[in-house]
Structure formats: structure tokens, C-alpha cells
XYZ file of C-alpha atoms in Angstrom:
230
model
C 58.197 -122.838 10.872
C 57.924 -122.331 7.361
C 55.402 -120.213 5.522
C 52.834 -122.041 3.445
C 53.825 -120.657 -0.509
C 50.380 -118.741 -0.471
C 51.468 -116.686 1.948
C 55.182 -116.208 1.636
C 54.194 -114.549 -1.967
C 50.961 -112.074 -0.087
C 54.039 -111.600 1.815
C 56.178 -110.285 -1.062
C 53.600 -108.374 -2.202
C 52.988 -106.503 -0.125
C 56.664 -106.259 0.815
C 56.909 -104.440 -3.042
C 54.168 -102.758 -3.205
C 54.396 -99.024 -3.953
C 53.225 -96.442 -1.612
C 51.843 -93.028 -2.478
C 54.093 -90.029 -1.278
C 56.551 -93.026 -0.991
C 57.670 -95.138 -3.461
C 56.516 -91.703 -5.902
C 58.252 -88.736 -7.030
C 57.273 -86.249 -4.729
C 59.726 -87.527 -2.122
C 62.796 -86.603 -5.518
C 60.984 -83.541 -6.058
C 61.197 -81.912 -1.763
C 64.975 -82.991 -1.699
C 65.729 -80.723 -4.971
C 63.183 -78.127 -3.242
C 61.499 -77.491 -6.316
C 58.685 -79.426 -8.809
C 56.865 -79.343 -11.196
C 55.238 -81.924 -9.406
C 50.475 -82.429 -9.866
C 47.912 -84.592 -9.533
C 46.540 -86.836 -11.689
C 43.344 -87.842 -12.248
C 42.064 -90.844 -14.396
C 40.391 -88.767 -16.936
C 44.187 -87.083 -17.808
C 43.319 -83.866 -16.630
C 46.013 -82.670 -13.619
C 45.869 -80.653 -9.924
C 49.095 -78.707 -10.033
C 51.501 -79.218 -6.456
C 52.961 -75.733 -4.708
C 56.240 -77.595 -4.044
C 58.209 -74.648 -4.722
C 55.966 -72.838 -1.762
C 56.026 -75.463 0.324
C 58.869 -76.045 0.124
C 60.539 -71.874 0.909
C 60.157 -70.200 3.995
C 56.008 -69.458 5.211
C 54.076 -66.613 3.326
C 51.386 -64.623 2.914
C 48.181 -66.849 3.883
C 50.648 -69.031 6.502
C 51.282 -66.537 8.693
C 47.135 -65.593 9.103
C 47.045 -69.424 9.316
C 49.719 -69.672 12.089
C 48.224 -66.948 13.612
C 45.532 -68.817 15.163
C 47.856 -70.846 16.688
C 49.228 -68.494 19.111
C 48.316 -68.014 23.138
C 46.552 -71.925 23.153
C 47.785 -73.784 26.417
C 48.436 -77.177 24.680
C 51.096 -77.280 21.313
C 50.472 -77.719 17.847
C 50.295 -80.564 15.720
C 50.557 -80.765 11.492
C 49.270 -84.195 10.094
C 50.814 -84.195 6.403
C 53.844 -81.212 7.253
C 55.166 -81.906 3.987
C 58.531 -80.244 4.261
C 58.463 -78.192 7.430
C 57.908 -74.995 7.050
C 54.458 -74.610 8.924
C 56.019 -76.578 12.165
C 59.217 -74.285 11.742
C 58.243 -70.885 11.412
C 55.637 -72.142 14.579
C 58.833 -72.917 15.812
C 60.918 -69.526 16.232
C 57.374 -67.847 16.796
C 57.599 -69.399 20.505
C 54.172 -72.292 19.836
C 55.684 -76.220 20.295
C 54.592 -78.051 16.817
C 55.404 -81.163 15.492
C 54.548 -82.520 12.556
C 53.600 -85.804 10.502
C 54.400 -87.078 7.312
C 54.181 -90.390 5.960
C 57.658 -89.089 4.180
C 61.064 -89.338 5.326
C 62.054 -86.792 2.452
C 59.414 -83.921 3.719
C 60.592 -85.714 8.043
C 64.060 -85.147 6.996
C 63.388 -82.029 5.744
C 61.782 -81.031 8.302
C 63.805 -81.411 10.800
C 66.966 -80.443 8.839
C 65.048 -77.072 9.708
C 65.524 -77.238 13.000
C 61.921 -78.363 13.264
C 60.517 -81.325 15.373
C 58.647 -84.445 13.068
C 57.953 -87.865 13.460
C 58.002 -90.183 10.208
C 54.490 -91.607 11.126
C 50.894 -92.003 8.652
C 48.194 -89.776 10.664
C 46.152 -92.673 11.180
C 49.039 -94.178 13.055
C 49.346 -94.428 16.903
C 50.379 -90.502 17.969
C 51.878 -88.970 20.805
C 49.241 -87.073 22.843
C 45.982 -87.847 21.471
C 43.257 -85.758 22.631
C 45.764 -83.751 23.906
C 47.073 -80.836 21.487
C 45.882 -77.644 21.806
C 45.244 -76.803 18.136
C 45.655 -79.855 14.149
C 46.289 -78.730 11.052
C 44.964 -79.733 7.500
C 47.251 -77.274 5.329
C 48.162 -77.556 1.528
C 45.172 -80.080 0.260
C 46.011 -82.195 3.553
C 42.199 -82.477 3.454
C 42.208 -84.651 1.021
C 44.462 -87.500 3.038
C 42.436 -91.087 2.960
C 40.003 -89.751 0.382
C 37.410 -89.507 2.854
C 36.906 -85.838 4.203
C 34.765 -86.909 7.302
C 36.779 -90.363 8.281
C 39.694 -87.277 8.613
C 38.633 -84.922 10.393
C 36.794 -87.651 12.859
C 40.649 -88.839 13.224
C 41.948 -84.498 13.826
C 39.042 -84.259 16.397
C 39.931 -86.864 18.409
C 43.466 -85.805 18.509
C 42.804 -82.136 19.949
C 42.292 -81.072 23.846
C 38.235 -80.439 24.713
C 38.091 -76.456 23.111
C 41.222 -77.314 20.853
C 41.114 -75.987 16.779
C 41.164 -77.981 14.180
C 42.075 -75.356 11.474
C 41.680 -76.873 8.019
C 41.916 -75.298 4.023
C 39.313 -75.689 1.726
C 39.245 -75.270 -1.802
C 38.921 -72.320 -2.756
C 36.234 -73.477 -5.140
C 33.000 -75.045 -4.427
C 33.964 -78.252 -4.408
C 33.564 -82.020 -3.278
C 35.298 -85.083 -4.294
C 36.833 -88.063 -4.332
C 39.036 -89.169 -7.543
C 41.621 -91.612 -8.516
C 44.651 -89.919 -8.591
C 48.803 -90.475 -9.146
C 51.632 -88.110 -8.182
C 52.875 -87.510 -10.964
C 56.752 -85.922 -12.623
C 58.603 -85.874 -15.617
C 60.183 -88.087 -14.223
C 57.699 -90.525 -13.649
C 54.262 -91.265 -11.593
C 54.281 -93.398 -8.424
C 50.584 -95.940 -7.504
C 46.184 -94.621 -7.807
C 44.721 -93.817 -4.170
C 42.459 -91.713 -3.569
C 42.492 -88.161 -2.930
C 39.002 -85.662 -1.804
C 39.063 -82.158 -2.303
C 36.789 -80.590 -0.527
C 35.281 -76.301 -0.724
C 34.123 -74.877 2.279
C 30.053 -75.670 2.381
C 31.098 -79.561 1.227
C 34.151 -79.403 4.693
C 31.810 -77.816 7.196
C 28.813 -80.806 5.748
C 31.741 -83.298 6.845
C 32.866 -81.789 9.877
C 29.270 -81.772 11.520
C 29.362 -84.893 10.727
C 32.388 -85.423 12.709
C 31.001 -84.203 15.982
C 33.460 -80.646 15.057
C 31.894 -76.832 15.428
C 32.559 -74.510 13.052
C 34.360 -70.977 14.079
C 35.431 -69.394 11.832
C 35.534 -69.198 7.864
C 38.278 -66.734 5.905
C 40.364 -66.067 2.919
C 43.575 -64.999 2.175
C 45.699 -64.688 -1.328
C 43.723 -66.492 -3.171
C 43.651 -69.597 -0.532
C 40.541 -70.795 1.763
C 40.559 -71.933 5.491
C 37.816 -72.431 7.902
C 37.846 -72.823 12.209
C 37.034 -75.953 14.148
C 36.443 -76.391 17.503
C 35.671 -79.561 19.285
C 33.189 -79.293 21.845
């Protein structure tokens, strides 16, 4: 049975639709290991993306973040793992870890470092839901989906009872959602919603998601929270 013409057109449009972080300069930057790359807001302002740092070995504030993953009774899940430096460092120090990312170039780079990664959205079905010892939302990934409370609730559902959710926040106090595009010197991708939260806003969203506050710290100009699933 053939599809109606209107349905065929809708299906073709969906197939041709560009996907943020996939059909934009991000994947090319990850493969090259360098930027420059930005998130461009509709008003023309830009937020830099630290591609070179993400593609380099874990260092600086990364090490304090990952130290909090040692000694857990269950593995670590890195949501939006990017080029895989955190997953690779965890595995190198004997901590079982898995990355998840929608960008195939990120997954390829993670596995090229000897890490493990899945090519999926954080909102797709994932292995061992409700059994992870820690979940990471680093490098601005609290912005995924443009709804921090929903993302934190999703992350909480992945944790084992008493598990740790380690979240990097914006260093300044901000709570915003904006439509942005990934932009490089070779063009820009499609628009999508993205959020930025400072520590206070992230804690408000965490309470909405049923998470408890354990710790807050700053390191090398970056800001972090440790949250727990009661």
C-alpha cells in the first residue's frame, strides 16, 4: 500500500530536517580537534564552545570532578560525552564509565581513546536505567533540551538510589533559555533551544526534579554541583 502524497511529503521533510550537533559544524570541529566554534543567539551574541579543551586530555577542574566518581559501587554515565576525555580518564583510573552523545564524531573520538560510548540522545532508552553510581552533566550540558528541570529529572531517573549527579553550571548567576545555533567559520546549523543556569538556578531546578544538594565547588574558573537521588 502506498503512502498518501501528503504523508510522503511530511516524511521526506522530517528526513531532510537538520539536527543540532549533528548537521552543523560541531562534528567537523570534533574531528579536527579544534574550533573556533560558538553558540549564536538570535540577538547575534555568541557563547564560545571550548572544542580544544574538550578534545584534550582531562585536566584542571576535570580532575576534581572525576575524583568524586572514585569508590562508587556502580559505573559512571557521562551524558553528552563529547570527544570523550572524561570517559577515557575514568577508565584509565579504573572507574567503569560509559558516554552518550548524539554526535557520531564524538562517539568515534571517544572510542578512539579507548572509551565506551553510545550514539544516542540522553532522552533515549539507555542501559541500566536506575542503576548508575554517578551521572555527569559537564561542559554546559545542563543546557541540553532547553529545559533544565526536565533534564535533571531524567538524570535522576538514571541514578541508583543514593547515586551522585555531578553538574557543571555557569560560573555566574544566570537562568535563561534561548534559541541558538552552533556556528563555525564554515557555517551554522539549525536553531534549537539551549539553557544556561548558574548555581542558584540549577539548585532550584534540582529541587523541582526531586534531587538533594550535597556539595558546591569552584575550580579553574568553573562551577559545579553534586546532587543526590534520595
